[in-house]
Coordinates of C-alpha atoms in Angstrom, one line a residue:
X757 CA 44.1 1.4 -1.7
X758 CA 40.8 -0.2 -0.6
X759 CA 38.3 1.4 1.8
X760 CA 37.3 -0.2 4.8
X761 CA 33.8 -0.8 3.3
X762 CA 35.4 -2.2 0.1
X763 CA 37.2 -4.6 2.4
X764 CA 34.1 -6.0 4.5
X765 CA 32.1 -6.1 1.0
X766 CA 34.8 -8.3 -0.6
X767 CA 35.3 -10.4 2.7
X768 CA 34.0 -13.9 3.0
X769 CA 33.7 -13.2 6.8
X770 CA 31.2 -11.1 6.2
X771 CA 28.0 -13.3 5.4
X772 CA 28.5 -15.4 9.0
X773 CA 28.8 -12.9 10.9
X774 CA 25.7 -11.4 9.9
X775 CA 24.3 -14.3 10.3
X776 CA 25.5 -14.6 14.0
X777 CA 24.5 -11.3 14.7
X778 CA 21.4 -11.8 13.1
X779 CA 20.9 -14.9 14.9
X780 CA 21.7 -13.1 18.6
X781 CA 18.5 -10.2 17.4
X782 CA 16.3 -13.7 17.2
X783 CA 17.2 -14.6 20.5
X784 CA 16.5 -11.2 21.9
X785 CA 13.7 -10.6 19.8
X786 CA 11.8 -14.0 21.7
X787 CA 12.8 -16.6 19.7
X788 CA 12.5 -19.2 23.1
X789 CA 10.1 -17.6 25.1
X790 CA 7.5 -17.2 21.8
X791 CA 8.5 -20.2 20.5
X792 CA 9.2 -18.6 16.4
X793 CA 11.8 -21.4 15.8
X794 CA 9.2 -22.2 12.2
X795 CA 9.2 -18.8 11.9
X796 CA 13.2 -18.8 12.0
X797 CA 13.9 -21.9 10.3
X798 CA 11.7 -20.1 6.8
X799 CA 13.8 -16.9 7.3
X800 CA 16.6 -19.0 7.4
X801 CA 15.2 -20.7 4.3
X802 CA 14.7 -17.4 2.4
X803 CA 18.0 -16.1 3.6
X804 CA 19.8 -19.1 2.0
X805 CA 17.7 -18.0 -1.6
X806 CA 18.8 -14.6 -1.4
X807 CA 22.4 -16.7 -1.7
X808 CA 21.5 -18.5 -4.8
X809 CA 19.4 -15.6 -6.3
X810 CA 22.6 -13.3 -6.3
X811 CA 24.8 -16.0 -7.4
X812 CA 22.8 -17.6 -10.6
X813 CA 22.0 -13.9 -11.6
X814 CA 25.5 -12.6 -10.7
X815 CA 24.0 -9.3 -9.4
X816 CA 27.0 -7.8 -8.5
X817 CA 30.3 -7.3 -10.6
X818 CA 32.5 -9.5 -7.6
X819 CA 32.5 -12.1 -5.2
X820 CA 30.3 -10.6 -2.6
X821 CA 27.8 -12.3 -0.2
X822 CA 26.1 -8.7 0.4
X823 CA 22.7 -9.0 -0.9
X824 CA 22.2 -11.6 1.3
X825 CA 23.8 -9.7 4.3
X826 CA 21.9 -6.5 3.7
X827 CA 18.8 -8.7 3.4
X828 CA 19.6 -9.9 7.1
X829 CA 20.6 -6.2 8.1
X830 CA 17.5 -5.1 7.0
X831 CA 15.6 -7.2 9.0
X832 CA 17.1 -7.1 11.9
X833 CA 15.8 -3.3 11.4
X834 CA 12.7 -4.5 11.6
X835 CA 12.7 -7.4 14.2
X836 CA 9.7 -6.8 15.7
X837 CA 8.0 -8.2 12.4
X838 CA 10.2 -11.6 13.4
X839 CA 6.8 -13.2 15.2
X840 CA 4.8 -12.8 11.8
X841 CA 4.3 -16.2 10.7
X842 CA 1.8 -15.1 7.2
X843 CA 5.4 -12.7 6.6
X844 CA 7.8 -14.7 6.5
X845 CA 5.8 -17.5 4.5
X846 CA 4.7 -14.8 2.0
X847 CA 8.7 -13.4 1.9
X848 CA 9.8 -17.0 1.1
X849 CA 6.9 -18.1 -1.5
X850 CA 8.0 -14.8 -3.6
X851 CA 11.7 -14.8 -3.2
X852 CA 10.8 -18.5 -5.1
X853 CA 9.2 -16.9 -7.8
X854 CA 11.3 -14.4 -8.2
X855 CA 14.1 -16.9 -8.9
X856 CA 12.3 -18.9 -11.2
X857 CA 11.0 -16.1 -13.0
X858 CA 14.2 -14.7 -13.2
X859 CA 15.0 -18.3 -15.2
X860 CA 12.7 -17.2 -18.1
X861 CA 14.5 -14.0 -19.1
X862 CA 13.8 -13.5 -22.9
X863 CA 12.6 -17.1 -23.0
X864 CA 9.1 -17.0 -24.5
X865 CA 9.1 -20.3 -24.9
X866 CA 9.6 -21.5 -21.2
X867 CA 5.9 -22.3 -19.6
X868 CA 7.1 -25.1 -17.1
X869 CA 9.2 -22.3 -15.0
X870 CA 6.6 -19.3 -15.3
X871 CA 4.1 -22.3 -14.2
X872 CA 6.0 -22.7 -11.2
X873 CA 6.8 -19.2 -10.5
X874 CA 3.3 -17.9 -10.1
X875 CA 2.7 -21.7 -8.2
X876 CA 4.2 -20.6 -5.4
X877 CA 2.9 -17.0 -6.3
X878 CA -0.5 -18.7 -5.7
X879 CA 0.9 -20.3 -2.9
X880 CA 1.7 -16.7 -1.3
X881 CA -1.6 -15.4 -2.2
X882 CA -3.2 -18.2 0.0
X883 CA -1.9 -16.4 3.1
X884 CA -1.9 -13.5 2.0
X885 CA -4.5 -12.7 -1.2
X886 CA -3.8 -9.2 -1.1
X887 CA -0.5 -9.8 -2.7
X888 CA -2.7 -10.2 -5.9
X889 CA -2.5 -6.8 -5.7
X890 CA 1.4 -7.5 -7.5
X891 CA -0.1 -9.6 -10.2
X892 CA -0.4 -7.1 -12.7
X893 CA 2.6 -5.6 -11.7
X894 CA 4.9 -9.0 -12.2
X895 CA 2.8 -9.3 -15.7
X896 CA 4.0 -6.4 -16.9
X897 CA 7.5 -6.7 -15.7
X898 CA 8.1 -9.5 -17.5
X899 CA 7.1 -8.1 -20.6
X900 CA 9.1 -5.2 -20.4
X901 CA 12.0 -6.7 -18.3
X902 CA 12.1 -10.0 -18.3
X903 CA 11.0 -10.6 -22.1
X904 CA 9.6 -13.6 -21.5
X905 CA 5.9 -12.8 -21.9
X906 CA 3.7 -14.5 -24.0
X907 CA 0.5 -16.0 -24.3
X908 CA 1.5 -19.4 -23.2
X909 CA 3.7 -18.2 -20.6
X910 CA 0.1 -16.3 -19.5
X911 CA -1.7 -19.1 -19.2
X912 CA 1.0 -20.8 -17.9
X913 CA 1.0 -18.4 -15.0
X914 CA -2.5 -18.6 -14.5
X915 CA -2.7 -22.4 -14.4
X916 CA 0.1 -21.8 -11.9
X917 CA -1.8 -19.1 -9.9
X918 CA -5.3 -21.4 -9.4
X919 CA -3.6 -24.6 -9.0
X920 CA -3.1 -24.1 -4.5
X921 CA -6.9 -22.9 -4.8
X922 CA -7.8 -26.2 -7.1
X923 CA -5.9 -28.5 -4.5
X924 CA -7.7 -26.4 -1.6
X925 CA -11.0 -26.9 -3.2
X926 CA -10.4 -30.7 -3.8
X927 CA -9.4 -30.7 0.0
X928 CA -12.6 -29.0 1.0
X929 CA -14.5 -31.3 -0.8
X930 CA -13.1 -34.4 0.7
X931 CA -13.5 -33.0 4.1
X932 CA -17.3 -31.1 3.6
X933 CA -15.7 -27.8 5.4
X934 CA -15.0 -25.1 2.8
X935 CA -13.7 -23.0 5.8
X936 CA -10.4 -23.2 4.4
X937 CA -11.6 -21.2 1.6
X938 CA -13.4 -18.7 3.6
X939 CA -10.8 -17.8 6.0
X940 CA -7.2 -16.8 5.3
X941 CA -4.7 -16.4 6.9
X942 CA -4.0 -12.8 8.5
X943 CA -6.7 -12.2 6.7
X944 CA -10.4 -11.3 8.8
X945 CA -12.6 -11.3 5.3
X946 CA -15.3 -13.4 5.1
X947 CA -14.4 -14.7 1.4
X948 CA -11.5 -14.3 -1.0
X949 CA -13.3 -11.6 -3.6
X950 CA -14.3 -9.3 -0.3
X951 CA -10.3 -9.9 0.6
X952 CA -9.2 -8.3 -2.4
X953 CA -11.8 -5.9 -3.2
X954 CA -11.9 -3.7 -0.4
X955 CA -8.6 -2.9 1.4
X956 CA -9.9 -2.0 4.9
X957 CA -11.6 -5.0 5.7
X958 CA -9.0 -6.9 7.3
X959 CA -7.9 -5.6 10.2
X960 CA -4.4 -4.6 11.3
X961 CA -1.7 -7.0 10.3
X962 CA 1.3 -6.1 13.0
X963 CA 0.7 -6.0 16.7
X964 CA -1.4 -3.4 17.8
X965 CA 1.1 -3.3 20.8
X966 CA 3.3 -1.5 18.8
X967 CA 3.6 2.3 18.2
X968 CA 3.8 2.1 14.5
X969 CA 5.0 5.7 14.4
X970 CA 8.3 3.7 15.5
X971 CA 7.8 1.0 13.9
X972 CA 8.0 3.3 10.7
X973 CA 11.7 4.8 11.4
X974 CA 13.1 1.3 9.8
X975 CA 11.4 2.2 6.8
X976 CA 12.7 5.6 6.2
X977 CA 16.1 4.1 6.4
X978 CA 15.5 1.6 4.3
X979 CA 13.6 4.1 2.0
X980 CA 16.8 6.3 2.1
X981 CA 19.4 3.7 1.5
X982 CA 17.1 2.3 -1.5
X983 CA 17.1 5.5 -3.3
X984 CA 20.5 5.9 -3.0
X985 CA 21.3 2.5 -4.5
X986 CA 18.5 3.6 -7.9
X987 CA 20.5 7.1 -8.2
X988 CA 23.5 4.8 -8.4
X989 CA 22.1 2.5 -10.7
X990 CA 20.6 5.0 -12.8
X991 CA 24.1 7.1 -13.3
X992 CA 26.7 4.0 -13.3
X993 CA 23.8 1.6 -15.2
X994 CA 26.3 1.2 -18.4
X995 CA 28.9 -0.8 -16.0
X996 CA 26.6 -3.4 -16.0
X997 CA 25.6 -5.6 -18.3
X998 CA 21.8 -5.3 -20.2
X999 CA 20.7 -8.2 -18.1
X1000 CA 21.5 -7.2 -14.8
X1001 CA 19.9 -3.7 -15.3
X1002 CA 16.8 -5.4 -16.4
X1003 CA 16.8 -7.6 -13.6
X1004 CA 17.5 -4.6 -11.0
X1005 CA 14.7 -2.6 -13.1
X1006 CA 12.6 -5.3 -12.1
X1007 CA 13.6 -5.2 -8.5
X1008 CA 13.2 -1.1 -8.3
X1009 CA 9.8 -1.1 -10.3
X1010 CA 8.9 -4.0 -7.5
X1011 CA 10.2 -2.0 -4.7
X1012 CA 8.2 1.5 -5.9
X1013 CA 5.1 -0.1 -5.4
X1014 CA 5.3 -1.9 -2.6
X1015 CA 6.5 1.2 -1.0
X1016 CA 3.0 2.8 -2.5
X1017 CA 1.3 -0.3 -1.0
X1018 CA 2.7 0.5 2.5
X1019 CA 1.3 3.9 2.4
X1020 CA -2.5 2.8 1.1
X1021 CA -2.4 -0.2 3.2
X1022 CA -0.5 0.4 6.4
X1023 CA -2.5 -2.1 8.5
X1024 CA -0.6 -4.9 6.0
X1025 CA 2.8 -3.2 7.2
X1026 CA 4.1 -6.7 8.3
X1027 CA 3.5 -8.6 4.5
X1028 CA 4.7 -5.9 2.9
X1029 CA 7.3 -4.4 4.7
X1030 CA 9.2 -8.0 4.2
X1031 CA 8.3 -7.7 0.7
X1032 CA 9.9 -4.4 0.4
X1033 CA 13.0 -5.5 2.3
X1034 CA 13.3 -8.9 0.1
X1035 CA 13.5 -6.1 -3.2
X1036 CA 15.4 -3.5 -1.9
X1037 CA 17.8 -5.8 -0.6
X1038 CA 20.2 -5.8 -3.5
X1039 CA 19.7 -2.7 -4.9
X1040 CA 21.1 -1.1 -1.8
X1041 CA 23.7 -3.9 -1.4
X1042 CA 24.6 -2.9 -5.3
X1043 CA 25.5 0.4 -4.1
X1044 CA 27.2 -0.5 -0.8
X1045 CA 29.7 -3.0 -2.9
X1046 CA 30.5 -1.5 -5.9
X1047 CA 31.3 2.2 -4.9
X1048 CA 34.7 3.0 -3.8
X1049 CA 35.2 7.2 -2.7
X1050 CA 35.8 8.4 0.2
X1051 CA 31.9 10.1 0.5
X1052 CA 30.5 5.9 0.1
X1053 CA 33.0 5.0 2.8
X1054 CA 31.4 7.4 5.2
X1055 CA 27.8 6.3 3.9
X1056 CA 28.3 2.9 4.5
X1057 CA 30.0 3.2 8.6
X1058 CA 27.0 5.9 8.9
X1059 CA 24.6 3.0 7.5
X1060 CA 26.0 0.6 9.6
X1061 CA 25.7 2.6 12.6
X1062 CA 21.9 3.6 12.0
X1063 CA 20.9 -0.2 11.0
X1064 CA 22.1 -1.1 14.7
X1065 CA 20.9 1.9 16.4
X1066 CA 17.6 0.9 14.6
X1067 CA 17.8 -2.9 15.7
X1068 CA 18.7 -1.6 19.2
X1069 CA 15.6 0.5 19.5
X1070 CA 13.3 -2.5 17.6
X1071 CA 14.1 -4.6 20.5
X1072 CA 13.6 -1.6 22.9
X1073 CA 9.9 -2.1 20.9
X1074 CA 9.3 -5.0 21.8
X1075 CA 10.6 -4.8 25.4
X1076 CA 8.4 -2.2 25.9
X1077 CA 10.8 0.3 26.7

């Protein structure tokens, strides 16, 4: 017999109704009276990725649409990160890549995708250049992980990685006003090289509004339910298929440092915290779908219940309340 979290797993229910309640959190979270409806329409994009990221990959063993709910679970967690434009575009431009990327496993030989990948990596780094920061990290990944490292796919990825600057520079040119260059995004540097260099010169990234002591309870859960999805994956990793535990290597080894990068750069909470929610995403949803005792069951209503008493009291954030 089926438990009840087994059930809603398997269901095909499952995925709107997140999405519905995930829409209703917008709407409470300001979505009219701040006007995020770009903001909405790019978490909408990413959201529909996450769908096509589980499904070419096949990251879980059955027909399940819960990466892409937990994705939206997790976020509603942390709602009051909603009205970050930089964010959300940062979330979408490496949920991208990490498709493509995900194309060139043990594929040496595939420069056009890794090209394209670290494009839109670029891309990202435009609004956000301390996601460079990653660069090494996705390097080495794909060596170890994906396979698919080698010297062209290197400079492949570089080419990819300076082509939005080379387009930025043309436009600057045209125009006679480099301020493009000089200023970026949520970032208060004077030039790109001071961006990256030294950590603390941008100032904070969420609202200073906020009490971030709260604003840090949605990362314990999430910190919580993603190491109970690696203890999983580590002791049931020979159910799945070599690919699949490379590919959810890749996402853990992603999700370790960005969880590092939260801790040395907490005034980037908002980039990164939608980072870390974009790769923990299906290692806790691996976890949620494909155990079936009694002690999950409980774990996943006691999830549940915490992920909307952690929405509730986001929006109590924001309210001021």
């Amino acid at each position: 017999m089926k438990h009840l979290q087994n059930r809603i797993a398997e269901s095909t229910l499952v995925l709107p109704v997140t999405a519905i309640f995930t829409l209703v959190v917008w709407l409470l979270s300001g979505l009219v009276s701040h006007g995020w409806w770009l903001q909405l329409l790019l978490f909408a994009v990413t959201t529909y990725l996450t769908v096509e990221l589980s499904n070419a990959n096949a990251l879980l063993r059955i027909r399940s649409r819960m990466v892409s709910c937990t994705f939206l679970a997790l976020s509603c967690a942390t709602c009051f990160l909603f009205g970050s434009l930089t964010a959300i575009i940062v979330q979408l431009c490496i949920t991208v890549t990490t498709i493509i990327l995900f194309r060139t496993y043990q594929d040496q030989q595939a420069p056009g995708f890794t090209f394209y990948a670290f494009l839109f990596f670029g891309i990202s780094s435009f609004f956000f250049v301390k996601v460079l920061y990653l660069l090494p990290i996705v390097w080495i990944l794909m060596a170890t992980h994906l396979q698919s490292l080698s010297w062209r796919s290197w400079l492949a990825s570089l080419l990819g990685l300076a082509t939005p600057y080379w387009l930025a520079f043309a436009y600057c040119m045209l125009k006679q006003d480099f301020s493009l260059l000089s200023v970026r995004g949520d970032l208060q540097s004077p030039t790109l090289l001071e961006g990256i260099c030294n950590p603390r010169l941008s100032s904070l990234s969420i609202q200073t509004s906020l009490p971030i002591g709260r604003a840090w309870v949605g990362l314990l859960f999430i910190l919580a339910m993603m190491l109970l999805g690696m203890v999983h994956l580590s002791t049931h990793s020979f159910e799945d298929k070599i690919r699949i535990r490379q590919l959810y290597g890749y996402f853990s080894i992603m999700s370790i440092v960005l969880v590092l990068l939260l801790f040395l750069l907490p005034q980037h909470f908002d980039v990164l915290m939608m980072l870390l929610i974009l790769h923990a995403s299906p290692i806790v949803a691996h976890y949620l779908t494909l155990t079936h005792s009694r002690a999950t069951n409980i774990i996943f209503l006691l999830a549940v219940a915490i992920n909307l008493l952690i929405t509730i009291s986001s929006l109590c954030l924001l309210k001021g309340i």
